[in-house]
CSV table of C-alpha atoms in Angstrom, one decimal:
chain,number,residue,atom,x,y,z
A,1,MET,CA,4.7,12.2,-3.0
A,2,THR,CA,1.0,13.1,-3.0
A,3,LYS,CA,-1.9,11.9,-5.1
A,4,SER,CA,-1.7,15.0,-7.4
A,5,GLU,CA,2.1,14.5,-7.8
A,6,LEU,CA,1.4,10.8,-8.8
A,7,ILE,CA,-1.2,12.0,-11.3
A,8,SER,CA,1.3,14.5,-12.9
A,9,ARG,CA,4.0,11.8,-13.1
A,10,LEU,CA,1.6,9.5,-15.0
A,11,ALA,CA,0.5,12.3,-17.3
A,12,GLU,CA,4.2,13.0,-18.1
A,13,ARG,CA,5.0,9.4,-18.9
A,14,PHE,CA,1.9,8.9,-21.0
A,15,PRO,CA,1.6,11.9,-23.4
A,16,GLN,CA,-1.4,10.3,-25.1
A,17,LEU,CA,-3.3,10.5,-21.8
A,18,LEU,CA,-5.4,13.7,-21.3
A,19,ALA,CA,-4.8,15.4,-17.9
A,20,LYS,CA,-8.3,14.5,-16.7
A,21,ASP,CA,-7.8,10.9,-17.7
A,22,ALA,CA,-4.6,10.6,-15.7
A,23,GLU,CA,-6.7,11.8,-12.7
A,24,LEU,CA,-9.3,9.2,-13.6
A,25,VAL,CA,-6.7,6.4,-13.8
A,26,VAL,CA,-5.6,7.1,-10.3
A,27,LYS,CA,-9.2,7.3,-9.0
A,28,ILE,CA,-10.3,4.1,-10.7
A,29,ILE,CA,-7.3,2.1,-9.3
A,30,LEU,CA,-7.6,3.5,-5.8
A,31,ASP,CA,-11.4,3.0,-5.7
A,32,ALA,CA,-11.1,-0.6,-6.9
A,33,MET,CA,-8.5,-1.3,-4.2
A,34,ALA,CA,-10.6,0.3,-1.5
A,35,LYS,CA,-13.7,-1.6,-2.6
A,36,SER,CA,-11.8,-4.9,-2.8
A,37,LEU,CA,-10.7,-4.6,0.8
A,38,ALA,CA,-14.1,-3.4,2.0
A,39,ARG,CA,-15.6,-6.6,0.4
A,40,GLY,CA,-13.1,-8.6,2.3
A,41,GLU,CA,-11.1,-9.5,-0.8
A,42,ARG,CA,-7.3,-9.2,-0.7
A,43,ILE,CA,-5.1,-7.4,-3.2
A,44,GLU,CA,-2.0,-8.9,-4.7
A,45,ILE,CA,0.3,-6.6,-6.7
A,46,ARG,CA,3.5,-8.4,-8.0
A,47,GLY,CA,6.6,-6.4,-7.3
A,48,PHE,CA,4.8,-4.1,-5.0
A,49,GLY,CA,3.1,-6.0,-2.2
A,50,SER,CA,-0.2,-7.3,-0.9
A,51,PHE,CA,-3.0,-5.9,1.2
A,52,ASP,CA,-5.0,-8.1,3.6
A,53,LEU,CA,-7.4,-7.7,6.4
A,54,ASN,CA,-6.3,-8.4,10.0
A,55,TYR,CA,-8.9,-9.3,12.6
A,56,ARG,CA,-9.1,-7.3,15.9
A,57,PRO,CA,-11.3,-8.9,18.6
A,58,SER,CA,-13.7,-6.7,20.6
A,59,ARG,CA,-12.1,-5.1,23.7
A,60,VAL,CA,-12.9,-2.6,26.4
A,61,GLY,CA,-11.3,0.7,25.6
A,62,ARG,CA,-11.4,4.0,27.4
A,63,ASN,CA,-12.4,7.5,26.3
A,64,PRO,CA,-9.0,9.3,26.9
A,65,LYS,CA,-10.8,12.5,27.9
A,66,SER,CA,-13.4,11.3,30.4
A,67,GLY,CA,-11.7,8.0,31.4
A,68,GLU,CA,-15.0,6.3,30.8
A,69,LYS,CA,-15.0,2.7,29.7
A,70,VAL,CA,-16.3,2.0,26.2
A,71,HIS,CA,-16.9,-1.3,24.3
A,72,VAL,CA,-15.0,-1.5,21.1
A,73,PRO,CA,-16.6,-4.1,18.8
A,74,GLU,CA,-14.6,-6.7,16.8
A,75,LYS,CA,-13.4,-5.5,13.4
A,76,TYR,CA,-11.1,-6.0,10.5
A,77,VAL,CA,-8.3,-3.5,9.7
A,78,PRO,CA,-6.3,-3.2,6.4
A,79,HIS,CA,-2.7,-4.5,6.5
A,80,PHE,CA,0.0,-4.1,3.8
A,81,LYS,CA,2.9,-6.4,3.4
A,82,ALA,CA,5.7,-5.3,1.0
A,83,GLY,CA,6.6,-7.7,-1.7
A,84,LYS,CA,10.1,-9.3,-2.1
A,85,LYS,CA,11.2,-6.9,-4.8
A,86,MET,CA,9.9,-3.9,-2.9
A,87,ARG,CA,11.6,-4.9,0.3
A,88,GLU,CA,14.9,-5.5,-1.5
A,89,LEU,CA,14.8,-2.2,-3.4
A,90,ILE,CA,13.8,-0.1,-0.4
A,91,ASP,CA,16.6,-1.6,1.8
A,92,SER,CA,19.4,-1.6,-0.8
A,93,SER,CA,18.8,2.0,-1.9
A,94,HIS,CA,19.0,2.9,1.7
A,95,LYS,CA,22.2,1.0,2.3
A,96,GLN,CA,23.9,2.7,-0.7
A,97,HIS,CA,22.8,6.0,0.7
A,98,GLY,CA,24.1,5.1,4.1
A,99,LEU,CA,27.5,4.3,2.8
A,100,PHE,CA,27.5,7.6,0.8
A,101,ASP,CA,26.6,9.5,3.9
A,102,GLN,CA,29.4,8.0,5.9
A,103,ALA,CA,31.9,8.7,3.0
A,104,THR,CA,31.0,12.3,3.0
A,105,GLY,CA,31.2,12.5,6.7
B,1,MET,CA,-10.0,-14.4,-5.4
B,2,ALA,CA,-7.7,-11.5,-5.1
B,3,LEU,CA,-7.6,-8.1,-6.9
B,4,THR,CA,-4.5,-8.2,-9.2
B,5,LYS,CA,-3.0,-6.0,-11.9
B,6,ALA,CA,-5.0,-8.0,-14.5
B,7,GLU,CA,-8.4,-6.8,-13.1
B,8,LEU,CA,-7.1,-3.2,-12.8
B,9,THR,CA,-5.9,-3.4,-16.4
B,10,ASP,CA,-9.4,-4.5,-17.5
B,11,LEU,CA,-11.0,-1.6,-15.5
B,12,LEU,CA,-8.9,1.0,-17.2
B,13,PHE,CA,-9.6,-0.6,-20.6
B,14,GLU,CA,-13.3,-0.6,-20.0
B,15,ASN,CA,-13.5,2.9,-18.5
B,16,ILE,CA,-10.9,5.0,-20.4
B,17,GLY,CA,-10.2,5.1,-24.1
B,18,LEU,CA,-7.0,3.0,-23.9
B,19,ASN,CA,-6.1,-0.2,-25.6
B,20,LYS,CA,-5.1,-3.3,-23.5
B,21,ARG,CA,-1.4,-2.8,-23.9
B,22,GLU,CA,-1.6,0.9,-22.8
B,23,ALA,CA,-3.8,0.0,-19.9
B,24,LYS,CA,-1.4,-2.7,-18.7
B,25,GLU,CA,1.6,-0.3,-19.0
B,26,ILE,CA,-0.2,2.4,-16.9
B,27,VAL,CA,-1.1,0.0,-14.2
B,28,GLU,CA,2.6,-1.0,-14.0
B,29,CYS,CA,3.7,2.6,-14.0
B,30,PHE,CA,1.2,3.5,-11.2
B,31,TYR,CA,3.0,1.0,-8.8
B,32,GLU,CA,6.4,1.7,-10.2
B,33,GLU,CA,6.1,5.5,-9.5
B,34,MET,CA,5.1,4.8,-5.9
B,35,ARG,CA,8.0,2.3,-5.5
B,36,THR,CA,10.5,4.8,-6.9
B,37,ALA,CA,9.3,7.6,-4.5
B,38,LEU,CA,9.7,5.2,-1.6
B,39,GLN,CA,13.1,4.0,-2.8
B,40,ASN,CA,14.2,7.7,-2.9
B,41,GLY,CA,13.1,8.0,0.7
B,42,ASP,CA,9.9,9.9,-0.1
B,43,GLY,CA,6.7,8.7,1.6
B,44,VAL,CA,3.5,8.4,-0.5
B,45,LYS,CA,0.3,10.0,0.7
B,46,LEU,CA,-2.9,9.0,-1.1
B,47,SER,CA,-5.8,11.0,0.4
B,48,GLY,CA,-8.8,8.8,1.0
B,49,PHE,CA,-6.8,5.6,0.8
B,50,GLY,CA,-3.7,5.8,3.1
B,51,ASN,CA,-0.1,6.7,3.5
B,52,PHE,CA,3.1,4.6,2.8
B,53,GLN,CA,6.0,5.6,5.1
B,54,LEU,CA,9.6,4.5,5.6
B,55,ARG,CA,11.1,3.3,8.8
B,56,THR,CA,14.7,2.6,9.6
B,57,LYS,CA,15.2,-0.2,12.0
B,58,PRO,CA,18.4,-0.7,14.0
B,59,GLN,CA,20.1,-4.0,14.2
B,60,ARG,CA,18.5,-6.4,16.8
B,61,PRO,CA,19.3,-9.8,18.1
B,62,GLY,CA,17.4,-12.7,16.5
B,63,ARG,CA,17.4,-16.5,16.6
B,64,ASN,CA,17.3,-19.2,14.0
B,65,PRO,CA,14.0,-20.8,15.1
B,66,LYS,CA,15.2,-24.3,13.9
B,67,THR,CA,18.6,-24.4,15.6
B,68,GLY,CA,18.1,-21.9,18.4
B,69,GLU,CA,21.3,-20.3,17.3
B,70,GLU,CA,21.6,-16.6,17.9
B,71,ILE,CA,22.1,-14.4,14.9
B,72,PRO,CA,21.8,-10.6,14.6
B,73,ILE,CA,19.1,-9.2,12.4
B,74,SER,CA,20.8,-6.4,10.4
B,75,ALA,CA,19.7,-2.8,10.4
B,76,ARG,CA,17.3,-2.1,7.6
B,77,ARG,CA,14.8,0.2,6.1
B,78,VAL,CA,11.2,-1.0,5.6
B,79,VAL,CA,7.9,0.4,4.2
B,80,THR,CA,4.8,0.7,6.4
B,81,PHE,CA,1.2,1.4,5.3
B,82,HIS,CA,-1.3,3.3,7.4
B,83,ALA,CA,-4.9,3.1,6.0
B,84,SER,CA,-6.9,6.4,6.0
B,85,GLN,CA,-9.8,6.8,8.3
B,86,LYS,CA,-12.1,6.6,5.2
B,87,LEU,CA,-10.7,3.2,4.2
B,88,LYS,CA,-10.9,1.8,7.8
B,89,SER,CA,-14.5,3.0,8.0
B,90,MET,CA,-15.4,1.3,4.7
B,91,VAL,CA,-13.9,-2.0,5.9
B,92,GLU,CA,-15.7,-1.8,9.3
B,93,ALA,CA,-19.0,-0.7,7.9
B,94,ASN,CA,-19.0,-3.5,5.4
B,95,TYR,CA,-18.1,-6.1,8.0
B,96,ARG,CA,-21.1,-5.0,10.1
B,97,GLY,CA,-23.3,-5.2,7.1
B,98,GLU,CA,-24.0,-1.5,7.0
B,99,SER,CA,-23.0,-0.8,3.5
B,100,ASN,CA,-23.6,-2.0,0.0
B,101,ILE,CA,-20.5,-2.1,-2.2
B,102,ASN,CA,-21.3,-3.0,-5.8
């Protein structure tokens, strides 16, 4: 599913929402999430999961083309952890599928 | 302080002509639609933010850390998130004090 498909799904489910507003909804939510992480603030969405920042210490890397050593500064990278409900739903729908696949050979 | 559905609901209420109840429902739906896609085995790609993908993991040996007893960790399917280059750059730039996020 892409961003535009997500926008269409929301527009379908909320007929009172103008098409351009469905687009705006997605933009506002994603912008707020990105800004929150950029500020170093975590995100907690019940039933979905949480986004945090993980620390990466500085290291000496290599330019894969030239083999030259380069200093990579310390940084933070975004990290997602699925919530309990998400984990359970993802795994159980897969298991049902797996049994079905086996049954049909 | 963490960003939650409540703050997102307020943002939609303030910026789009929706009442609080509608704004709350839309925020719920936003995450529900993504979860449904993932549940159906479909990855989610949000350009500028990142991609959610599914991985199936085979059974592997594990241990009860308290008792030391060996127990298998069953095969499972999990979600992984890969932040886009844009999001990673935003986080790094801000950490180095190179950007102003209002």
